[in-house]
mmCIF file of C-alpha atoms in Angstrom:
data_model
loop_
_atom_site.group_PDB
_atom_site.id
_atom_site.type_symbol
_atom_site.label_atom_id
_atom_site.label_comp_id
_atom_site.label_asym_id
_atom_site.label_seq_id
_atom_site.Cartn_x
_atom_site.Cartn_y
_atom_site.Cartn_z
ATOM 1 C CA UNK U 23 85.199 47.032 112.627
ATOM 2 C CA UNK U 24 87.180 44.771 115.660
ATOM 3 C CA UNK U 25 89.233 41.468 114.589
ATOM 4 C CA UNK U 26 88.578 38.907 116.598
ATOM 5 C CA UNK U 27 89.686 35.777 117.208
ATOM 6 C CA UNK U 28 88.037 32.300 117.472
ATOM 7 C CA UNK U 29 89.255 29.249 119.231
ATOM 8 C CA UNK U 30 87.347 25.828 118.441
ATOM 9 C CA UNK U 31 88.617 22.196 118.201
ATOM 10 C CA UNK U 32 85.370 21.481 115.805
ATOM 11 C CA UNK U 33 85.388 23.818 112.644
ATOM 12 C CA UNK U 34 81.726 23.437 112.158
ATOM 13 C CA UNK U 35 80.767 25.174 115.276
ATOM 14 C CA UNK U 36 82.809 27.592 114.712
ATOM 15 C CA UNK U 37 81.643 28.467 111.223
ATOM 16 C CA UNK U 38 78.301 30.049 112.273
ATOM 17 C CA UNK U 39 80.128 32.193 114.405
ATOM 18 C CA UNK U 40 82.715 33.660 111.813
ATOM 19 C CA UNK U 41 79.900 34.043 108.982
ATOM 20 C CA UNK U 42 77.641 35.912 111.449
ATOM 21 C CA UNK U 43 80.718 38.301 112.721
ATOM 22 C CA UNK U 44 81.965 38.791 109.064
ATOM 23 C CA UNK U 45 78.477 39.838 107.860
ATOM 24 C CA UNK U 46 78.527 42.211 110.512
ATOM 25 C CA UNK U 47 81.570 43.912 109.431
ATOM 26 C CA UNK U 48 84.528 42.547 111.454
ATOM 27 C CA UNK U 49 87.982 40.715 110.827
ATOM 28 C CA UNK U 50 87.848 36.938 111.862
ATOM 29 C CA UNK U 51 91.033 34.917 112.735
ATOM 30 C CA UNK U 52 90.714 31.281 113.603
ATOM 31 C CA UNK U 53 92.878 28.748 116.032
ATOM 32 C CA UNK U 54 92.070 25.146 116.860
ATOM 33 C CA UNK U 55 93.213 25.126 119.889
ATOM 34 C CA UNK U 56 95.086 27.367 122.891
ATOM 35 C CA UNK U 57 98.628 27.372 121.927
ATOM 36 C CA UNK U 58 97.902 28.290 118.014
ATOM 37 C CA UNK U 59 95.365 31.101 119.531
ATOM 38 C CA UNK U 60 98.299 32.521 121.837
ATOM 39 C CA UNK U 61 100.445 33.056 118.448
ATOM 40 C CA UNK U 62 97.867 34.593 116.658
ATOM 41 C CA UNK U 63 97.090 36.953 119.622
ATOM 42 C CA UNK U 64 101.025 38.059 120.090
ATOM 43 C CA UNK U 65 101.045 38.414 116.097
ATOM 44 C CA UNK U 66 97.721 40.078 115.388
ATOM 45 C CA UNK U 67 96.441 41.780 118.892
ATOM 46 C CA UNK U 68 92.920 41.259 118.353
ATOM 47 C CA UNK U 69 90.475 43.103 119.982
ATOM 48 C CA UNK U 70 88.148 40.352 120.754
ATOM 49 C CA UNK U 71 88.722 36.889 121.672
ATOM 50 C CA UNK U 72 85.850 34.234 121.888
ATOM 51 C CA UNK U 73 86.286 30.246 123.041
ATOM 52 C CA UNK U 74 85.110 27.391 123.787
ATOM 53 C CA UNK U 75 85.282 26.514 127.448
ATOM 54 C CA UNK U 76 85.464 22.469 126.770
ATOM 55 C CA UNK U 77 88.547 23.436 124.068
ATOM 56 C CA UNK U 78 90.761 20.670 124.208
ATOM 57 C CA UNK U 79 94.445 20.727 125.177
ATOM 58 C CA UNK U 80 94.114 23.925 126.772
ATOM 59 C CA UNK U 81 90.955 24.916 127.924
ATOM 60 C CA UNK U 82 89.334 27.850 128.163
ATOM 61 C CA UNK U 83 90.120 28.965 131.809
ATOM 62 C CA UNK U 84 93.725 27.860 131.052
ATOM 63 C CA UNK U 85 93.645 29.662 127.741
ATOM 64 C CA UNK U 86 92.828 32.836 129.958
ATOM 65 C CA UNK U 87 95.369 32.201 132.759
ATOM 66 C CA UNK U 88 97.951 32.178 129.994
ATOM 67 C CA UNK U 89 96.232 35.339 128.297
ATOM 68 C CA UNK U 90 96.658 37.334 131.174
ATOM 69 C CA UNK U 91 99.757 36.557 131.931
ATOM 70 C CA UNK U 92 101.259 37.942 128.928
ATOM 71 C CA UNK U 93 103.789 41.121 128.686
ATOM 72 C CA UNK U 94 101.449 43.382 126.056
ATOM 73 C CA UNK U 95 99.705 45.837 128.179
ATOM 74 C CA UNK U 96 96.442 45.849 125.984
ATOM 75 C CA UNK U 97 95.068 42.756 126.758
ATOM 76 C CA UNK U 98 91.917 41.389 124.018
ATOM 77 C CA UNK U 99 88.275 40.725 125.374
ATOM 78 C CA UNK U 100 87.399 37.448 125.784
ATOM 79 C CA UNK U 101 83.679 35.551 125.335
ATOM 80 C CA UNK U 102 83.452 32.166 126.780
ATOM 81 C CA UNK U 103 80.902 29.787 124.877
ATOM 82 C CA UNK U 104 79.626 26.770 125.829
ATOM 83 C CA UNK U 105 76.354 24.130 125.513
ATOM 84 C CA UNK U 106 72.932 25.479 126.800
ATOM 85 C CA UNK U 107 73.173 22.328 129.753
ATOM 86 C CA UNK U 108 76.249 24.022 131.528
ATOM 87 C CA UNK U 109 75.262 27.720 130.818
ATOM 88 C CA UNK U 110 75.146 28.246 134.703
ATOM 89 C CA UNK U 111 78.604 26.906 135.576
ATOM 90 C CA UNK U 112 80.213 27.799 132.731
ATOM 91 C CA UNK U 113 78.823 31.842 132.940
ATOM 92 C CA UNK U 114 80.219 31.519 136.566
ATOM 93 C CA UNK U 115 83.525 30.452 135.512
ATOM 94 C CA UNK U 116 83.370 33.660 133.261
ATOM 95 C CA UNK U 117 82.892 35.807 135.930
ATOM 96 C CA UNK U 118 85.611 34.364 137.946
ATOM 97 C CA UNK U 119 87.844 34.640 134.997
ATOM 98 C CA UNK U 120 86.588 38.681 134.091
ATOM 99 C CA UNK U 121 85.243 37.097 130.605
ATOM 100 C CA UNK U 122 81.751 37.525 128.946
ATOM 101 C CA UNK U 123 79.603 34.623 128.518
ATOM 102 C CA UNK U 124 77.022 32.926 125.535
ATOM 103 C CA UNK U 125 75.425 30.093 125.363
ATOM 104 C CA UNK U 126 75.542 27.544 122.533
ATOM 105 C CA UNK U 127 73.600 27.016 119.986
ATOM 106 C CA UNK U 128 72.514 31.003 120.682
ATOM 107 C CA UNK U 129 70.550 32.782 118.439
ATOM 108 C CA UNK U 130 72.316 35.569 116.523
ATOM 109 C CA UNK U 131 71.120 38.713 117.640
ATOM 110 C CA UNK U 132 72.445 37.286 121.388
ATOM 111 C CA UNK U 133 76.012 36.313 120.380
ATOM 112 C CA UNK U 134 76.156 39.871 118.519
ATOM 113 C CA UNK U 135 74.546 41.725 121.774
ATOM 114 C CA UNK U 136 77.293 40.066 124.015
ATOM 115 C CA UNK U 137 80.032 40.853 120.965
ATOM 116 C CA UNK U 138 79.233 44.536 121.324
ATOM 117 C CA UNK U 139 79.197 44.675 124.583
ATOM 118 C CA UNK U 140 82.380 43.029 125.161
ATOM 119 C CA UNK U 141 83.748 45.227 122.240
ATOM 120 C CA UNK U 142 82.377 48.512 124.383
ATOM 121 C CA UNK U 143 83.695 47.761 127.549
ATOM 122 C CA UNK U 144 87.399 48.693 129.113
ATOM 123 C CA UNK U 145 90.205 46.394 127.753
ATOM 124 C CA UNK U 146 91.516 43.790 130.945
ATOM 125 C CA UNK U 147 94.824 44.800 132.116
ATOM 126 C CA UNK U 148 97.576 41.940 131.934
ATOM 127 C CA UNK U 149 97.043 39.417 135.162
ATOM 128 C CA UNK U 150 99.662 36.352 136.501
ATOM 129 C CA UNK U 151 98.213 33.274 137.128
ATOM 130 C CA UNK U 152 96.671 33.373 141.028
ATOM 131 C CA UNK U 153 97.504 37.463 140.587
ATOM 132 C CA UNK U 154 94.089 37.743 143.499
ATOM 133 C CA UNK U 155 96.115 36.523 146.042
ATOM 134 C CA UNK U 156 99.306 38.550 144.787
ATOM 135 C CA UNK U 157 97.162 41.183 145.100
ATOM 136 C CA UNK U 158 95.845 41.132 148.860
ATOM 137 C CA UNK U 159 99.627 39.938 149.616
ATOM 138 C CA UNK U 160 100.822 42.901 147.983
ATOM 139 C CA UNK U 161 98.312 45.468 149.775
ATOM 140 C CA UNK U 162 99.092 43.695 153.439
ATOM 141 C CA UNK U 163 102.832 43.500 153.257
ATOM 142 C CA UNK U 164 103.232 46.955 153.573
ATOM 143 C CA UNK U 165 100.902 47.196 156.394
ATOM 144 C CA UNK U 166 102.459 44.629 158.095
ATOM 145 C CA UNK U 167 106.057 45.664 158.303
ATOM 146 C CA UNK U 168 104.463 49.248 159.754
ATOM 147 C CA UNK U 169 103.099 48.098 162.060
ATOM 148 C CA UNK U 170 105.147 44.878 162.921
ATOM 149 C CA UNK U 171 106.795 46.335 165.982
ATOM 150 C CA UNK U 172 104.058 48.059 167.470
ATOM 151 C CA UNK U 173 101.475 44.766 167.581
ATOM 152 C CA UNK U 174 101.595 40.617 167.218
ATOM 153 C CA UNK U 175 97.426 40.872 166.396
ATOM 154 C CA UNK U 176 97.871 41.957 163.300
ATOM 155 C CA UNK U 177 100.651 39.689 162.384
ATOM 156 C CA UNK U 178 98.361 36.432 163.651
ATOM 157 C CA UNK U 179 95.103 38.893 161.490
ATOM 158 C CA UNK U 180 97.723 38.362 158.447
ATOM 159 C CA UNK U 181 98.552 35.329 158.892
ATOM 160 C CA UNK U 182 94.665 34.124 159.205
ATOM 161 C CA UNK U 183 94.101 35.793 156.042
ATOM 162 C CA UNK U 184 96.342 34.225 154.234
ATOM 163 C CA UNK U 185 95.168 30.228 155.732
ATOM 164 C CA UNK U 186 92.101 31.932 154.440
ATOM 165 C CA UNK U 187 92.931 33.043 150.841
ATOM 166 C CA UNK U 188 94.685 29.734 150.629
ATOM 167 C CA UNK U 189 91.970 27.590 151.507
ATOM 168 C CA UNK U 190 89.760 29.217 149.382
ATOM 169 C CA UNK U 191 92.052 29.093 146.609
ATOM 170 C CA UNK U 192 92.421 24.880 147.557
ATOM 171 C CA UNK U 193 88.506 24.758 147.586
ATOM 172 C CA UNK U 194 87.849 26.774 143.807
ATOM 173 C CA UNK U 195 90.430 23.919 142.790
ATOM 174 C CA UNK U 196 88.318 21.121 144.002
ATOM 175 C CA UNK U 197 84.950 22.560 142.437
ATOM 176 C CA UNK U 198 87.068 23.368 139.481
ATOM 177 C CA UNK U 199 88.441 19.702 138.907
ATOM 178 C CA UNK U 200 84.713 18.627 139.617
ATOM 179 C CA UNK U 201 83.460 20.529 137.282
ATOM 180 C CA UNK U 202 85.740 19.281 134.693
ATOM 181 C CA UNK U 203 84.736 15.732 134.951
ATOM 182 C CA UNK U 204 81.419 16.245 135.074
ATOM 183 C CA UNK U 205 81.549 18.240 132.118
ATOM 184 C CA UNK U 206 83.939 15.600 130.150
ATOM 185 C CA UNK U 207 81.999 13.008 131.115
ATOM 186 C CA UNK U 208 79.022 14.955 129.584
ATOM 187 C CA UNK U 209 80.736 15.421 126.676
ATOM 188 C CA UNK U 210 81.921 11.793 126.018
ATOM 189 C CA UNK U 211 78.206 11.077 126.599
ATOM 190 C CA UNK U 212 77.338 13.390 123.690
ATOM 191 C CA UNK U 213 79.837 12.248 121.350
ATOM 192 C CA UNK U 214 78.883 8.450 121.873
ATOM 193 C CA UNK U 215 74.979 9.096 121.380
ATOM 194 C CA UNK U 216 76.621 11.182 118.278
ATOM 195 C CA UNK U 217 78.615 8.425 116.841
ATOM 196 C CA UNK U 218 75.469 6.250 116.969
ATOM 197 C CA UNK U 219 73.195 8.487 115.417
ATOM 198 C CA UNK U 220 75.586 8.498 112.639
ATOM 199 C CA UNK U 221 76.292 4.722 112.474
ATOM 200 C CA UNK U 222 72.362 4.364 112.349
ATOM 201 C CA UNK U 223 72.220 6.875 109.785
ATOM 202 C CA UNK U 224 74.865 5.033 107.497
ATOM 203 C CA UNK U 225 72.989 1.443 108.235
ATOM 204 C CA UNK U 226 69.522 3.322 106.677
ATOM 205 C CA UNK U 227 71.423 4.498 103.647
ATOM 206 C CA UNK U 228 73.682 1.310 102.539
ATOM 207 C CA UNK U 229 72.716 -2.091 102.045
ATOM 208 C CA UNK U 230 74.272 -4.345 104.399
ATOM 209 C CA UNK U 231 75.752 -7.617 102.134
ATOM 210 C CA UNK U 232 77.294 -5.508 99.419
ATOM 211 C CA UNK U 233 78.050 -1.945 101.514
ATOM 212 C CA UNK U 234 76.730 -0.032 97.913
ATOM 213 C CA UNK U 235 73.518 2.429 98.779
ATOM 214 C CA UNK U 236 70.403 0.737 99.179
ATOM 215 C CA UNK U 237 67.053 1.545 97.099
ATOM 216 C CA UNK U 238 65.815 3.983 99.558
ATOM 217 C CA UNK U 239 69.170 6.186 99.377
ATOM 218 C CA UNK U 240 69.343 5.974 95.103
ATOM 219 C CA UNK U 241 65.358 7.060 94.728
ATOM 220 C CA UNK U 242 66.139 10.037 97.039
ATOM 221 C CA UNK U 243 69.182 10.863 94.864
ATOM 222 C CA UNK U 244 67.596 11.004 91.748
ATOM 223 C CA UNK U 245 65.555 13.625 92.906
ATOM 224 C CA UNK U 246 68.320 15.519 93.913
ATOM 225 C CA UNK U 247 69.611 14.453 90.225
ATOM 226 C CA UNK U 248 66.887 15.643 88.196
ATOM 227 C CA UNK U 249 66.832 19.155 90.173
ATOM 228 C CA UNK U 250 70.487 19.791 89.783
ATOM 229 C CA UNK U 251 69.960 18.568 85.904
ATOM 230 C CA UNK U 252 67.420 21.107 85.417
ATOM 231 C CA UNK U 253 69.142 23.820 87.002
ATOM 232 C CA UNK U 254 72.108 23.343 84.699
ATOM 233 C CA UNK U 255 70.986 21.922 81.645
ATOM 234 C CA UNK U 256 73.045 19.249 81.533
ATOM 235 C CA UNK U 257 71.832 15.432 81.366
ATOM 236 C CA UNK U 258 72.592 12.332 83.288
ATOM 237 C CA UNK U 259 71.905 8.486 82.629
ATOM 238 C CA UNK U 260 70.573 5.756 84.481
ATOM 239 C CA UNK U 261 71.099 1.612 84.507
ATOM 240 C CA UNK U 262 69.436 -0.627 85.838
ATOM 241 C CA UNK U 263 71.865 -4.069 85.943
ATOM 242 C CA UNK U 264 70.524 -7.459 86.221
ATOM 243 C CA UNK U 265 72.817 -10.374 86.702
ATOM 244 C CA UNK U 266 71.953 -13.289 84.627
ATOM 245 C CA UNK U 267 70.662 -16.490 85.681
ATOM 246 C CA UNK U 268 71.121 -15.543 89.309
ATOM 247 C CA UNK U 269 68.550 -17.992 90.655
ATOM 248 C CA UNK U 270 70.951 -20.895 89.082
ATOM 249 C CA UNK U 271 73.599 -19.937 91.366
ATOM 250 C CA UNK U 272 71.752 -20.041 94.612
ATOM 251 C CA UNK U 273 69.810 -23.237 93.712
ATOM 252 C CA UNK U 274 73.132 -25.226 92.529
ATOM 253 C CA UNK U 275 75.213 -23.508 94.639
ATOM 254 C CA UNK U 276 73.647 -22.536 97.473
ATOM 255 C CA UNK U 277 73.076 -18.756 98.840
ATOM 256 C CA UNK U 278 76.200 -17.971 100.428
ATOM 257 C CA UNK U 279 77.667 -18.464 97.085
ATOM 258 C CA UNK U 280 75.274 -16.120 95.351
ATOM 259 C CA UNK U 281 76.084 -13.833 98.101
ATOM 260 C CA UNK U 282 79.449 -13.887 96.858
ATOM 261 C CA UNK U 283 78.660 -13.168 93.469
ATOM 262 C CA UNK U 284 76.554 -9.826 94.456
ATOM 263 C CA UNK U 285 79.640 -8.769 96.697
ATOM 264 C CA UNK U 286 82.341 -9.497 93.962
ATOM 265 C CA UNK U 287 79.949 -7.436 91.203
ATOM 266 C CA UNK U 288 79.151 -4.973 93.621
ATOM 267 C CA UNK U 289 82.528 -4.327 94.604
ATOM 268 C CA UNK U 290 84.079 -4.345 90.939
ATOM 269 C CA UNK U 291 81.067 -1.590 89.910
ATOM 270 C CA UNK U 292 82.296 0.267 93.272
ATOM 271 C CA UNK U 293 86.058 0.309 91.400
ATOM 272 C CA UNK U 294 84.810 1.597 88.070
ATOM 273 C CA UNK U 295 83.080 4.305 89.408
ATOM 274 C CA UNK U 296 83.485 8.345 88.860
ATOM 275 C CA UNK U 297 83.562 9.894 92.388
ATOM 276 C CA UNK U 298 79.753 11.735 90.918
ATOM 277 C CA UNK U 299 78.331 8.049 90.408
ATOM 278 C CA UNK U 300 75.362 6.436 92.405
ATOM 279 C CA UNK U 301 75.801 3.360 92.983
ATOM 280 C CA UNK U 302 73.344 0.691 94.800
ATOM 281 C CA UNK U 303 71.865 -2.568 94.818
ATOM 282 C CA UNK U 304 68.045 -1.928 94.045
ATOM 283 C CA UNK U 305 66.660 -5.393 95.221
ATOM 284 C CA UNK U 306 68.113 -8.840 95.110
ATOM 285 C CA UNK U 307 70.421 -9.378 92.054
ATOM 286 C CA UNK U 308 69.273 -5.874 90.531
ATOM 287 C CA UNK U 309 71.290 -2.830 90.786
ATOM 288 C CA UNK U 310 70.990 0.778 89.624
ATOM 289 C CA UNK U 311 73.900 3.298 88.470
ATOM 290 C CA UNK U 312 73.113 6.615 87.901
ATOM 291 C CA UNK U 313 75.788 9.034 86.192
ATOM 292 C CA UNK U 314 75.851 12.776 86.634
ATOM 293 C CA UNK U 315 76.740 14.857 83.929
ATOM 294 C CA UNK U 316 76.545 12.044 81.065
ATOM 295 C CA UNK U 317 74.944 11.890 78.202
ATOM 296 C CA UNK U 318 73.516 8.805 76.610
ATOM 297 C CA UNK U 319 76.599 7.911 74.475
ATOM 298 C CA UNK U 320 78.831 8.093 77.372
ATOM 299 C CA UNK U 321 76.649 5.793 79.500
ATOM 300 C CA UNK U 322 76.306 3.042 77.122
ATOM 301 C CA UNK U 323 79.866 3.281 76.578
ATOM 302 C CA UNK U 324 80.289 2.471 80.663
ATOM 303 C CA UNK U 325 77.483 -0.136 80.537
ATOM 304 C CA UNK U 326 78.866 -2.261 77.931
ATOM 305 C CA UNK U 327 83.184 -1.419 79.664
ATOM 306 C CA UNK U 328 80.889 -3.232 82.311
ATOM 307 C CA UNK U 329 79.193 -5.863 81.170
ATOM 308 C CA UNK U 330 82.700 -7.138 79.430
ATOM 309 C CA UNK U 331 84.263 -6.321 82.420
ATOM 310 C CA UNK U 332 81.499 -8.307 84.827
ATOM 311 C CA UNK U 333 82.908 -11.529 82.173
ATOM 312 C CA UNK U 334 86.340 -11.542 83.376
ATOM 313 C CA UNK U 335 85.663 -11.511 86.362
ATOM 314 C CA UNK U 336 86.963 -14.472 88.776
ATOM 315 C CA UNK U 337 84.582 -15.061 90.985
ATOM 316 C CA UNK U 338 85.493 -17.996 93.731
ATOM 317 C CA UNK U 339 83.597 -19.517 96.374
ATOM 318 C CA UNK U 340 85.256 -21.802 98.809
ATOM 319 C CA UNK U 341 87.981 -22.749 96.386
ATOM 320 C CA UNK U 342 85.323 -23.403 93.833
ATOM 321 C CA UNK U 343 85.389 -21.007 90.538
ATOM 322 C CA UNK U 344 81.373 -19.548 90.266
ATOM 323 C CA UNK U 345 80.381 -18.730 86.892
ATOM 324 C CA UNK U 346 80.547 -17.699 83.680
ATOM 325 C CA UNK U 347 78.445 -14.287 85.206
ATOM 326 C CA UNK U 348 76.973 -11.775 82.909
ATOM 327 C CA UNK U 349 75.171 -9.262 83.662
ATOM 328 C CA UNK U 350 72.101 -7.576 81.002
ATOM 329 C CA UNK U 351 71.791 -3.475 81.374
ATOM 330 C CA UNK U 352 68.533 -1.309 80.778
ATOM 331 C CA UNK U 353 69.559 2.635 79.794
ATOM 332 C CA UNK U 354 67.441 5.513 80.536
ATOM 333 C CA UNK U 355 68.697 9.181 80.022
ATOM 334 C CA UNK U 356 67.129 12.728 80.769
ATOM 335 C CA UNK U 357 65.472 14.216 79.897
ATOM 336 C CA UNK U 358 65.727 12.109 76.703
ATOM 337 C CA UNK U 359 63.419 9.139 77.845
ATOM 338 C CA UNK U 360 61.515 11.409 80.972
ATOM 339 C CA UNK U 361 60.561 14.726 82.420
ATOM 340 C CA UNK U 362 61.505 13.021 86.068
ATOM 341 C CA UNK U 363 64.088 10.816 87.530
ATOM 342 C CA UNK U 364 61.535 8.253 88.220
ATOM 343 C CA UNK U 365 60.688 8.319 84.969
ATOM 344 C CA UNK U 366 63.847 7.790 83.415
ATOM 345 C CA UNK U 367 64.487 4.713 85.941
ATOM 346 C CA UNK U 368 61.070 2.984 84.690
ATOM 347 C CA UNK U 369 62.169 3.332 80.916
ATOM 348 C CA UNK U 370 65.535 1.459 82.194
ATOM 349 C CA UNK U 371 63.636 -0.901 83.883
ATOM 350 C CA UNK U 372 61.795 -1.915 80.612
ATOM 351 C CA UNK U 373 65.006 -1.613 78.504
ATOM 352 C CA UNK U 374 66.356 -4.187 81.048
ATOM 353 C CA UNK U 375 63.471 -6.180 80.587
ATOM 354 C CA UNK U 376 64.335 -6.085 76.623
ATOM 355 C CA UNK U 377 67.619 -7.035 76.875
ATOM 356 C CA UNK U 378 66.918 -10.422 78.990
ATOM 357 C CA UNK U 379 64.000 -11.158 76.525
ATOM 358 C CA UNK U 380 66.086 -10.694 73.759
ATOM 359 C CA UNK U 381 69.156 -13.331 75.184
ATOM 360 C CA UNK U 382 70.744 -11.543 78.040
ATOM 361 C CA UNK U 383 74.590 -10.780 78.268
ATOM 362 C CA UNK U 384 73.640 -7.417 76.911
ATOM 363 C CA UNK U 385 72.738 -3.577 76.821
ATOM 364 C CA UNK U 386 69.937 -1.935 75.814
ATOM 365 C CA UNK U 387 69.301 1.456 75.539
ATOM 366 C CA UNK U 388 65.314 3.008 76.199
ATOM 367 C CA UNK U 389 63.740 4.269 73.503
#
């Protein structure tokens, strides 16, 4: 068993990693980022360290630079990851930085293949920043002042190689910097087309006048509902909530004001709600609740709290009070009134239907 350490500004990528290694048998640490990872490393001396290359703050090559450079003489592994479209650059950056490399999203047995052999192999020995050149300076110094007074070639061969080293060292800078904007602006490409994926996801899901879920989003959860229901034999309720007379308030009013009506009822059901509720408008002046967990006392308790509270409510458009509103409520409960969630919304439904018939302003329960 090795501990190793992680180092990943996004928790959820790093979660596969620290499930897969922990199955396997080892310690896992965790860091956010390269400063928090340095602690843990002169704290815990892991064996194995694997990050991120696009870590931000310090990145990875940094995060190595400053590894290296550190006093303990038993220096960790490391295992650069990064995504599958910079695998070359980033594996040659690896090299250059004596690290192993995996792509991301890699399949397990991979990442474990490149764990163990990054766990077999000889431990790095402690390295300053730019310790390369140190190290040919160090080798030809020597040299040089031997043989200083016997020949001037060798001091203008030195000095050659070191233009040389130098230049080199000025050019991996450039492709380095290079590299670094290409990949950020990568990245800021991928977190845009993210961020839009998820605002399109969000539009599909809500209804757009009120912000509550939209009919598509409450069908799907009652499946989800009636599975959970069964699995722990608990019950749940459903309404389905009509506002009364609605028609009257568009046709006297106009339809921005019955606009404001659905908002101001939608948002007052938003601020009665248990954090488990479902709330969404189902169609036009219909919406559907659907409690988790209840039984059918406790949601007719919370449809008629509800419907008194829908009567107090003061609902203005352009300076103009809009009402009296009332609302009529249709109960279903399962597996009381059906064997399915769509069931149990169809015996609200009729319920609803009931309670309008019978003079509105009201709840009825399915029977």
């Amino acid at each position: 068993m090795a501990t190793i350490l992680t180092i990943d500004d996004r928790p959820v990528n790093s979660r596969f990693v620290a499930t897969l290694l922990r199955d396997r048998g080892h310690r896992l640490l965790e860091a956010c980022d390269g400063e928090e990872a340095l602690r843990i490393v002169r704290a815990e001396r892991p064996d194995l360290v694997i990050i991120d290359v696009l870590t931000s703050g310090m990145d990875g090559c940094q995060f190595v630079l400053n590894l290296r450079s550190e006093p303990d003489p038993v220096q960790p592994r490391v295992v650069f990851r990064a995504p599958a479209y910079i695998a070359a650059e980033a594996e040659a950056l690896a090299t250059t930085f004596g690290a192993s490399f995996i792509a991301k999203p890699g399949n397990p047995e991979t990442l474990l293949a490149v764990v163990d052999a990054a766990l077999s192999g000889p431990c790095p020995p402690p390295v300053e920043p730019h310790s390369e050149r140190k190290s040919i300076d160090s080798f030809l110094r020597p040299i040089a002042r031997k043989l200083h007074r016997h020949t001037a070639n060798l001091e203008r061969m030195n000095a050659q190689l070191d233009r040389g080293v130098a230049q080199r060292d000025a050019q991996l800078e450039v492709v380095r910097a290079a590299l670094n904007q290409e990949i950020k602006k990568r990245l800021w490409a991928e977190q845009e087309l993210t961020q839009a994926n998820l605002r399109l996801q969000d539009q599909a899901l809500h209804d757009g006048l009120t912000g509550l879920y939209n009919r598509r989003y409450v069908e799907e959860s009652l499946v989800r509902e009636e599975s959970r229901a069964r699995r722990s034999g608990q019950s749940f309720g459903v309404m389905m909530i009509d506002i009364d007379n609605f028609k009257r308030f568009n046709d006297t009013l106009g339809h921005a004001a019955g606009d404001a009506v659905l908002r101001t009822i939608g948002q007052y059901m938003q601020s009665e709600a248990r954090g488990e509720d479902i709330i969404s408008r189902y169609g036009g002046e219909e919406f559907v609740l659907v409690m988790a967990h209840a039984s059918q006392s406790a949601v007719l308790e919370r449809a008629e709290r509800l419907r008194r509270g829908v009567q107090e409510l003061a609902i203005e458009y352009e300076s103009q009070r809009v009402g009296p509103v009332t609302i009529s409520v249709g109960i279903g409960a399962f597996p009381d009134h059906g064997e399915s969630g769509q069931a149990v919304l169809r015996v609200a439904d009729a319920a609803l239907y009931r309670a309008k018939q019978s003079g509105r302003d009201r709840v009825v329960a399915g029977g």
